[in-house]
PDB file of C-alpha atoms in Angstrom:
ATOM      1  CA  ALA C  11     108.057 116.091  94.842  1.00  0.00           C
ATOM      2  CA  GLN C  12     107.825 112.792  95.597  1.00  0.00           C
ATOM      3  CA  THR C  13     105.274 112.268  98.683  1.00  0.00           C
ATOM      4  CA  VAL C  14     104.233 109.591 101.028  1.00  0.00           C
ATOM      5  CA  THR C  15     100.752 110.810 102.438  1.00  0.00           C
ATOM      6  CA  GLN C  16      99.695 108.178 106.147  1.00  0.00           C
ATOM      7  CA  SER C  17      97.047 110.438 107.154  1.00  0.00           C
ATOM      8  CA  GLN C  18      96.089 108.290 109.803  1.00  0.00           C
ATOM      9  CA  PRO C  19      99.240 109.286 113.849  1.00  0.00           C
ATOM     10  CA  GLU C  20      97.066 105.552 115.361  1.00  0.00           C
ATOM     11  CA  MET C  21      94.888 103.168 115.231  1.00  0.00           C
ATOM     12  CA  SER C  22      93.769 100.711 117.504  1.00  0.00           C
ATOM     13  CA  VAL C  23      92.791  96.824 116.887  1.00  0.00           C
ATOM     14  CA  GLN C  24      91.594  94.362 119.371  1.00  0.00           C
ATOM     15  CA  GLU C  25      92.905  91.505 118.847  1.00  0.00           C
ATOM     16  CA  ALA C  26      92.129  88.676 115.940  1.00  0.00           C
ATOM     17  CA  GLU C  27      90.487  91.369 114.072  1.00  0.00           C
ATOM     18  CA  THR C  28      91.234  92.652 110.769  1.00  0.00           C
ATOM     19  CA  VAL C  29      92.411  96.840 110.722  1.00  0.00           C
ATOM     20  CA  THR C  30      93.710  98.844 107.092  1.00  0.00           C
ATOM     21  CA  LEU C  31      95.925 101.163 107.447  1.00  0.00           C
ATOM     22  CA  SER C  32      96.304 103.949 104.549  1.00  0.00           C
ATOM     23  CA  CYS C  33      98.441 105.410 102.650  1.00  0.00           C
ATOM     24  CA  THR C  34      98.455 107.729  99.341  1.00  0.00           C
ATOM     25  CA  TYR C  35     102.025 109.214  97.894  1.00  0.00           C
ATOM     26  CA  ASP C  36     102.075 111.217  94.768  1.00  0.00           C
ATOM     27  CA  THR C  37     105.171 110.625  91.800  1.00  0.00           C
ATOM     28  CA  SER C  38     105.387 111.397  88.159  1.00  0.00           C
ATOM     29  CA  GLU C  39     107.433 107.814  87.429  1.00  0.00           C
ATOM     30  CA  SER C  40     105.368 105.374  85.619  1.00  0.00           C
ATOM     31  CA  ASP C  41     107.777 102.568  87.540  1.00  0.00           C
ATOM     32  CA  TYR C  42     108.480 102.039  91.236  1.00  0.00           C
ATOM     33  CA  TYR C  43     107.529 100.200  94.124  1.00  0.00           C
ATOM     34  CA  LEU C  44     105.367 100.252  97.040  1.00  0.00           C
ATOM     35  CA  PHE C  45     106.790  99.285 100.977  1.00  0.00           C
ATOM     36  CA  TRP C  46     105.435  98.929 104.245  1.00  0.00           C
ATOM     37  CA  TYR C  47     107.986  98.251 106.916  1.00  0.00           C
ATOM     38  CA  LYS C  48     106.572  97.909 110.361  1.00  0.00           C
ATOM     39  CA  GLN C  49     108.405  99.848 113.108  1.00  0.00           C
ATOM     40  CA  PRO C  50     108.694  97.892 116.491  1.00  0.00           C
ATOM     41  CA  PRO C  51     109.362  99.459 119.658  1.00  0.00           C
ATOM     42  CA  SER C  52     112.808  97.904 119.343  1.00  0.00           C
ATOM     43  CA  ARG C  53     113.816 100.717 116.892  1.00  0.00           C
ATOM     44  CA  GLN C  54     114.909  97.947 113.910  1.00  0.00           C
ATOM     45  CA  MET C  55     113.060  98.484 111.319  1.00  0.00           C
ATOM     46  CA  ILE C  56     111.729  95.511 109.646  1.00  0.00           C
ATOM     47  CA  LEU C  57     109.746  94.507 105.587  1.00  0.00           C
ATOM     48  CA  VAL C  58     105.926  94.016 105.904  1.00  0.00           C
ATOM     49  CA  ILE C  59     105.466  93.917 101.896  1.00  0.00           C
ATOM     50  CA  ARG C  60     106.270  94.382  98.678  1.00  0.00           C
ATOM     51  CA  GLN C  61     104.412  96.105  95.703  1.00  0.00           C
ATOM     52  CA  GLU C  62     105.962  96.104  92.211  1.00  0.00           C
ATOM     53  CA  ALA C  63     103.286  98.835  89.967  1.00  0.00           C
ATOM     54  CA  TYR C  64     103.215  97.468  87.579  1.00  0.00           C
ATOM     55  CA  LYS C  65     101.227  94.143  89.074  1.00  0.00           C
ATOM     56  CA  GLN C  66      97.569  94.659  89.463  1.00  0.00           C
ATOM     57  CA  GLN C  67      97.199  91.652  91.447  1.00  0.00           C
ATOM     58  CA  ASN C  68      97.595  92.496  94.805  1.00  0.00           C
ATOM     59  CA  ALA C  69     100.439  91.693  97.014  1.00  0.00           C
ATOM     60  CA  THR C  70     100.413  89.143  99.973  1.00  0.00           C
ATOM     61  CA  GLU C  71     102.112  88.034 102.761  1.00  0.00           C
ATOM     62  CA  ASN C  72     100.508  85.686 105.106  1.00  0.00           C
ATOM     63  CA  ARG C  73      98.192  87.962 107.518  1.00  0.00           C
ATOM     64  CA  PHE C  74      99.114  91.108 105.515  1.00  0.00           C
ATOM     65  CA  SER C  75      97.838  92.322 102.341  1.00  0.00           C
ATOM     66  CA  VAL C  76      97.681  94.836 100.220  1.00  0.00           C
ATOM     67  CA  ASN C  77      94.925  97.366  98.043  1.00  0.00           C
ATOM     68  CA  PHE C  78      96.993  97.964  95.332  1.00  0.00           C
ATOM     69  CA  GLN C  79      94.893 101.234  93.665  1.00  0.00           C
ATOM     70  CA  LYS C  80      97.438 102.587  90.648  1.00  0.00           C
ATOM     71  CA  ALA C  81      95.290 105.493  89.738  1.00  0.00           C
ATOM     72  CA  ALA C  82      94.211 106.203  92.984  1.00  0.00           C
ATOM     73  CA  LYS C  83      97.769 106.084  93.826  1.00  0.00           C
ATOM     74  CA  SER C  84      96.640 104.382  97.277  1.00  0.00           C
ATOM     75  CA  PHE C  85      98.398 101.636  98.641  1.00  0.00           C
ATOM     76  CA  SER C  86      96.620 100.780 102.136  1.00  0.00           C
ATOM     77  CA  LEU C  87      97.665  97.429 104.908  1.00  0.00           C
ATOM     78  CA  LYS C  88      94.718  95.202 105.309  1.00  0.00           C
ATOM     79  CA  ILE C  89      96.482  93.064 108.747  1.00  0.00           C
ATOM     80  CA  SER C  90      93.628  90.061 109.758  1.00  0.00           C
ATOM     81  CA  ASP C  91      93.802  87.750 112.607  1.00  0.00           C
ATOM     82  CA  SER C  92      95.163  90.984 114.851  1.00  0.00           C
ATOM     83  CA  GLN C  93      97.996  89.617 117.272  1.00  0.00           C
ATOM     84  CA  LEU C  94      99.904  91.066 119.758  1.00  0.00           C
ATOM     85  CA  GLY C  95     103.438  91.418 117.612  1.00  0.00           C
ATOM     86  CA  ASP C  96     101.842  93.586 115.656  1.00  0.00           C
ATOM     87  CA  ALA C  97     102.058  96.446 118.853  1.00  0.00           C
ATOM     88  CA  ALA C  98     104.397  98.810 116.410  1.00  0.00           C
ATOM     89  CA  MET C  99     104.336 101.958 113.473  1.00  0.00           C
ATOM     90  CA  TYR C 100     104.211 101.126 109.700  1.00  0.00           C
ATOM     91  CA  PHE C 101     105.936 103.159 107.153  1.00  0.00           C
ATOM     92  CA  CYS C 102     104.485 103.176 103.855  1.00  0.00           C
ATOM     93  CA  ALA C 103     107.491 104.020 101.551  1.00  0.00           C
ATOM     94  CA  HIS C 104     107.213 104.397  97.100  1.00  0.00           C
ATOM     95  CA  THR C 105     110.677 104.131  95.141  1.00  0.00           C
ATOM     96  CA  ASN C 106     112.196 107.367  93.223  1.00  0.00           C
ATOM     97  CA  GLU C 107     114.884 106.645  90.746  1.00  0.00           C
ATOM     98  CA  LEU C 108     118.184 109.356  90.679  1.00  0.00           C
ATOM     99  CA  PRO C 109     120.390 109.610  88.725  1.00  0.00           C
ATOM    100  CA  THR C 110     123.903 108.748  89.489  1.00  0.00           C
ATOM    101  CA  ALA C 111     127.334 109.265  88.157  1.00  0.00           C
ATOM    102  CA  THR C 112     127.175 105.837  87.326  1.00  0.00           C
ATOM    103  CA  GLY C 113     123.321 105.115  86.430  1.00  0.00           C
ATOM    104  CA  THR C 114     120.625 105.193  88.103  1.00  0.00           C
ATOM    105  CA  ALA C 115     120.169 104.460  91.331  1.00  0.00           C
ATOM    106  CA  SER C 116     116.717 104.036  94.027  1.00  0.00           C
ATOM    107  CA  LYS C 117     115.884 105.612  97.510  1.00  0.00           C
ATOM    108  CA  LEU C 118     112.717 105.089  99.188  1.00  0.00           C
ATOM    109  CA  THR C 119     110.549 108.427 100.088  1.00  0.00           C
ATOM    110  CA  PHE C 120     108.876 107.304 104.241  1.00  0.00           C
ATOM    111  CA  GLY C 121     105.466 109.016 104.881  1.00  0.00           C
ATOM    112  CA  THR C 122     104.913 109.873 108.751  1.00  0.00           C
ATOM    113  CA  GLY C 123     103.512 106.345 109.558  1.00  0.00           C
ATOM    114  CA  THR C 124     101.129 105.116 111.267  1.00  0.00           C
ATOM    115  CA  ARG C 125     100.998 103.953 114.857  1.00  0.00           C
ATOM    116  CA  LEU C 126      99.441 100.967 115.521  1.00  0.00           C
ATOM    117  CA  GLN C 127      98.122  98.924 119.078  1.00  0.00           C
ATOM    118  CA  VAL C 128      96.328  96.338 119.845  1.00  0.00           C
ATOM    119  CA  THR C 129      93.852  95.520 122.697  1.00  0.00           C
ATOM    120  CA  LEU C 130      92.724  92.545 123.411  1.00  0.00           C
TER     121      LEU C 130
ATOM    122  CA  ASP A   8     120.342  86.435 107.458  1.00  0.00           C
ATOM    123  CA  VAL A   9     121.134  90.663 106.433  1.00  0.00           C
ATOM    124  CA  LYS A  10     122.990  91.806 109.340  1.00  0.00           C
ATOM    125  CA  VAL A  11     123.031  95.684 109.392  1.00  0.00           C
ATOM    126  CA  THR A  12     125.095  97.489 112.305  1.00  0.00           C
ATOM    127  CA  GLN A  13     125.482 100.779 114.128  1.00  0.00           C
ATOM    128  CA  SER A  14     128.677 100.551 116.364  1.00  0.00           C
ATOM    129  CA  SER A  15     125.898 102.737 118.856  1.00  0.00           C
ATOM    130  CA  ARG A  16     122.940 102.670 120.036  1.00  0.00           C
ATOM    131  CA  TYR A  17     122.863 106.175 122.225  1.00  0.00           C
ATOM    132  CA  LEU A  18     124.793 108.418 122.102  1.00  0.00           C
ATOM    133  CA  VAL A  19     125.260 111.831 123.921  1.00  0.00           C
ATOM    134  CA  LYS A  20     127.529 114.638 121.790  1.00  0.00           C
ATOM    135  CA  ARG A  21     128.288 118.698 122.665  1.00  0.00           C
ATOM    136  CA  THR A  22     127.454 121.053 120.464  1.00  0.00           C
ATOM    137  CA  GLY A  23     130.507 122.389 118.003  1.00  0.00           C
ATOM    138  CA  GLU A  24     131.599 118.063 118.377  1.00  0.00           C
ATOM    139  CA  LYS A  25     133.010 116.041 115.079  1.00  0.00           C
ATOM    140  CA  VAL A  26     129.918 113.156 115.549  1.00  0.00           C
ATOM    141  CA  PHE A  27     131.140 110.045 113.879  1.00  0.00           C
ATOM    142  CA  LEU A  28     128.198 107.006 113.110  1.00  0.00           C
ATOM    143  CA  GLU A  29     129.598 103.826 111.937  1.00  0.00           C
ATOM    144  CA  CYS A  30     127.469 101.200 109.963  1.00  0.00           C
ATOM    145  CA  VAL A  31     128.702  98.045 108.492  1.00  0.00           C
ATOM    146  CA  GLN A  32     126.389  95.307 106.436  1.00  0.00           C
ATOM    147  CA  ASP A  33     127.583  91.688 105.994  1.00  0.00           C
ATOM    148  CA  MET A  34     125.484  91.226 102.911  1.00  0.00           C
ATOM    149  CA  ASP A  35     127.754  92.990 100.342  1.00  0.00           C
ATOM    150  CA  HIS A  36     124.797  95.140  99.167  1.00  0.00           C
ATOM    151  CA  GLU A  37     126.129  98.111  96.485  1.00  0.00           C
ATOM    152  CA  ASN A  38     123.952 100.407  98.200  1.00  0.00           C
ATOM    153  CA  MET A  39     124.301 101.988 101.878  1.00  0.00           C
ATOM    154  CA  PHE A  40     121.736 104.651 103.283  1.00  0.00           C
ATOM    155  CA  TRP A  41     121.360 107.665 106.286  1.00  0.00           C
ATOM    156  CA  TYR A  42     118.194 108.770 107.557  1.00  0.00           C
ATOM    157  CA  ARG A  43     117.131 110.939 110.132  1.00  0.00           C
ATOM    158  CA  GLN A  44     113.638 110.104 111.789  1.00  0.00           C
ATOM    159  CA  ASP A  45     111.830 112.627 113.479  1.00  0.00           C
ATOM    160  CA  PRO A  46     108.337 111.633 115.447  1.00  0.00           C
ATOM    161  CA  GLY A  47     105.367 113.882 113.092  1.00  0.00           C
ATOM    162  CA  LEU A  48     108.442 113.235 110.077  1.00  0.00           C
ATOM    163  CA  GLY A  49     108.609 109.718 109.308  1.00  0.00           C
ATOM    164  CA  LEU A  50     112.877 108.996 107.696  1.00  0.00           C
ATOM    165  CA  ARG A  51     114.148 111.540 105.850  1.00  0.00           C
ATOM    166  CA  LEU A  52     117.899 110.810 103.255  1.00  0.00           C
ATOM    167  CA  ILE A  53     120.122 112.508 104.946  1.00  0.00           C
ATOM    168  CA  TYR A  54     123.114 110.507 101.482  1.00  0.00           C
ATOM    169  CA  PHE A  55     123.102 107.419  99.719  1.00  0.00           C
ATOM    170  CA  SER A  56     126.737 105.836  98.755  1.00  0.00           C
ATOM    171  CA  TYR A  57     125.567 102.767  95.304  1.00  0.00           C
ATOM    172  CA  ASP A  58     129.358 102.059  95.813  1.00  0.00           C
ATOM    173  CA  VAL A  59     132.086 102.229  96.430  1.00  0.00           C
ATOM    174  CA  LYS A  60     133.887 106.127  97.340  1.00  0.00           C
ATOM    175  CA  MET A  61     130.342 107.310  95.387  1.00  0.00           C
ATOM    176  CA  LYS A  62     127.451 109.338  97.262  1.00  0.00           C
ATOM    177  CA  GLU A  63     124.395 111.157  96.261  1.00  0.00           C
ATOM    178  CA  LYS A  64     123.065 113.770  98.335  1.00  0.00           C
ATOM    179  CA  GLY A  65     119.355 112.755  99.928  1.00  0.00           C
ATOM    180  CA  ASP A  66     117.118 115.367 101.048  1.00  0.00           C
ATOM    181  CA  ILE A  67     118.264 117.095 103.489  1.00  0.00           C
ATOM    182  CA  PRO A  68     122.922 116.862 103.594  1.00  0.00           C
ATOM    183  CA  GLU A  69     123.448 120.035 104.922  1.00  0.00           C
ATOM    184  CA  GLY A  70     125.542 120.285 107.928  1.00  0.00           C
ATOM    185  CA  TYR A  71     126.305 116.252 106.937  1.00  0.00           C
ATOM    186  CA  SER A  72     129.100 114.168 104.803  1.00  0.00           C
ATOM    187  CA  VAL A  73     129.312 110.294 104.512  1.00  0.00           C
ATOM    188  CA  SER A  74     132.663 108.588 103.716  1.00  0.00           C
ATOM    189  CA  ARG A  75     132.820 104.986 102.464  1.00  0.00           C
ATOM    190  CA  GLU A  76     136.067 103.193 101.968  1.00  0.00           C
ATOM    191  CA  LYS A  77     134.617 100.112 101.160  1.00  0.00           C
ATOM    192  CA  LYS A  78     131.633  98.352 100.499  1.00  0.00           C
ATOM    193  CA  GLU A  79     130.546  97.017 103.985  1.00  0.00           C
ATOM    194  CA  ARG A  80     131.620 100.305 105.759  1.00  0.00           C
ATOM    195  CA  PHE A  81     129.703 103.512 104.756  1.00  0.00           C
ATOM    196  CA  SER A  82     129.466 106.292 107.890  1.00  0.00           C
ATOM    197  CA  LEU A  83     127.957 108.921 108.499  1.00  0.00           C
ATOM    198  CA  ILE A  84     129.997 112.463 109.745  1.00  0.00           C
ATOM    199  CA  LEU A  85     128.260 115.303 111.701  1.00  0.00           C
ATOM    200  CA  GLU A  86     131.574 117.867 111.084  1.00  0.00           C
ATOM    201  CA  SER A  87     130.330 120.343 113.845  1.00  0.00           C
ATOM    202  CA  ALA A  88     127.930 119.098 116.207  1.00  0.00           C
ATOM    203  CA  SER A  89     123.945 121.199 116.784  1.00  0.00           C
ATOM    204  CA  THR A  90     121.625 120.597 118.612  1.00  0.00           C
ATOM    205  CA  ASN A  91     118.484 120.860 115.476  1.00  0.00           C
ATOM    206  CA  GLN A  92     120.101 117.661 114.969  1.00  0.00           C
ATOM    207  CA  THR A  93     119.121 115.645 118.218  1.00  0.00           C
ATOM    208  CA  SER A  94     117.796 112.634 115.893  1.00  0.00           C
ATOM    209  CA  MET A  95     117.018 109.083 115.628  1.00  0.00           C
ATOM    210  CA  TYR A  96     119.177 108.020 112.971  1.00  0.00           C
ATOM    211  CA  LEU A  97     119.194 104.399 110.552  1.00  0.00           C
ATOM    212  CA  CYS A  98     121.270 103.213 108.009  1.00  0.00           C
ATOM    213  CA  ALA A  99     120.043 101.157 105.682  1.00  0.00           C
ATOM    214  CA  SER A 100     121.565  99.113 103.335  1.00  0.00           C
ATOM    215  CA  SER A 101     119.484  97.012  99.717  1.00  0.00           C
ATOM    216  CA  SER A 102     121.701  95.068  97.016  1.00  0.00           C
ATOM    217  CA  TYR A 103     121.291  95.313  93.427  1.00  0.00           C
ATOM    218  CA  ARG A 104     120.383  92.968  91.400  1.00  0.00           C
ATOM    219  CA  GLY A 105     120.294  93.683  87.116  1.00  0.00           C
ATOM    220  CA  SER A 106     122.075  92.612  84.251  1.00  0.00           C
ATOM    221  CA  GLY A 107     121.833  93.794  80.707  1.00  0.00           C
ATOM    222  CA  GLY A 108     119.997  96.751  81.886  1.00  0.00           C
ATOM    223  CA  PHE A 109     117.321  95.773  84.543  1.00  0.00           C
ATOM    224  CA  TYR A 110     117.794  96.821  87.258  1.00  0.00           C
ATOM    225  CA  SER A 111     115.715  95.602  90.079  1.00  0.00           C
ATOM    226  CA  ASN A 112     114.948  97.021  93.924  1.00  0.00           C
ATOM    227  CA  GLN A 113     116.043  94.789  96.217  1.00  0.00           C
ATOM    228  CA  PRO A 114     114.548  95.361  99.635  1.00  0.00           C
ATOM    229  CA  GLN A 115     116.234  97.608 101.962  1.00  0.00           C
ATOM    230  CA  HIS A 116     117.689  96.278 105.639  1.00  0.00           C
ATOM    231  CA  PHE A 117     118.337  98.588 108.444  1.00  0.00           C
ATOM    232  CA  GLY A 118     119.668  98.512 111.875  1.00  0.00           C
ATOM    233  CA  ASP A 119     118.593  99.202 115.465  1.00  0.00           C
ATOM    234  CA  GLY A 120     119.094 103.010 114.643  1.00  0.00           C
ATOM    235  CA  THR A 121     121.396 105.636 116.880  1.00  0.00           C
ATOM    236  CA  ARG A 122     119.866 107.900 118.622  1.00  0.00           C
ATOM    237  CA  LEU A 123     122.484 110.774 119.177  1.00  0.00           C
ATOM    238  CA  SER A 124     121.924 113.557 121.760  1.00  0.00           C
ATOM    239  CA  ILE A 125     123.372 117.015 120.896  1.00  0.00           C
ATOM    240  CA  LEU A 126     124.293 118.988 124.436  1.00  0.00           C
TER     241      LEU A 126
END
């Protein structure tokens, strides 16, 4: 079974500090994508960062970066210079290819989320 | 920007009612998805559709059905609502981008969610 594990239900970081959210996953596929999504209190999920499994270089997006360890099936998110607006629920997810009548389609398997609090 | 619109932010229905949740996207995306989100369980896929009139079951399809008559619209149907279907429902869409057999996963874009309460 495809699974995604986020072992930290809640995390807290002080403004301007750095925090790392952990994620491990299990997949039998050799080529897949990994994502971190952010869900602020307003509830709309927003893509934070994406990593392609065949790329060894870790993805970065401004203050957000990942530490992707393919062999260990680990995909952690690092937030640098944390801001109050970073407070949200963060979900890790990976793709699964599913057969369809016309080929394949991709679905996402999500972790249970990490609630990040940012304090002054 | 991609816009995924869910028809209701909050909905209250009674057990046994037939419930329709509507989702519309404005970016001509091929793929559309329905998830439910429950505390401690994350997001779980109910159904998805990769083309008009095409649908596939997700991880938890029991008690639900879907309809995709037009590319931009994907409806989730609770045929006979039960209290265990009280949840947050999220719709998402994504594009398929590829040629010559190469398939590229494009990120999913989400709506604001519908918080459904079944009494």
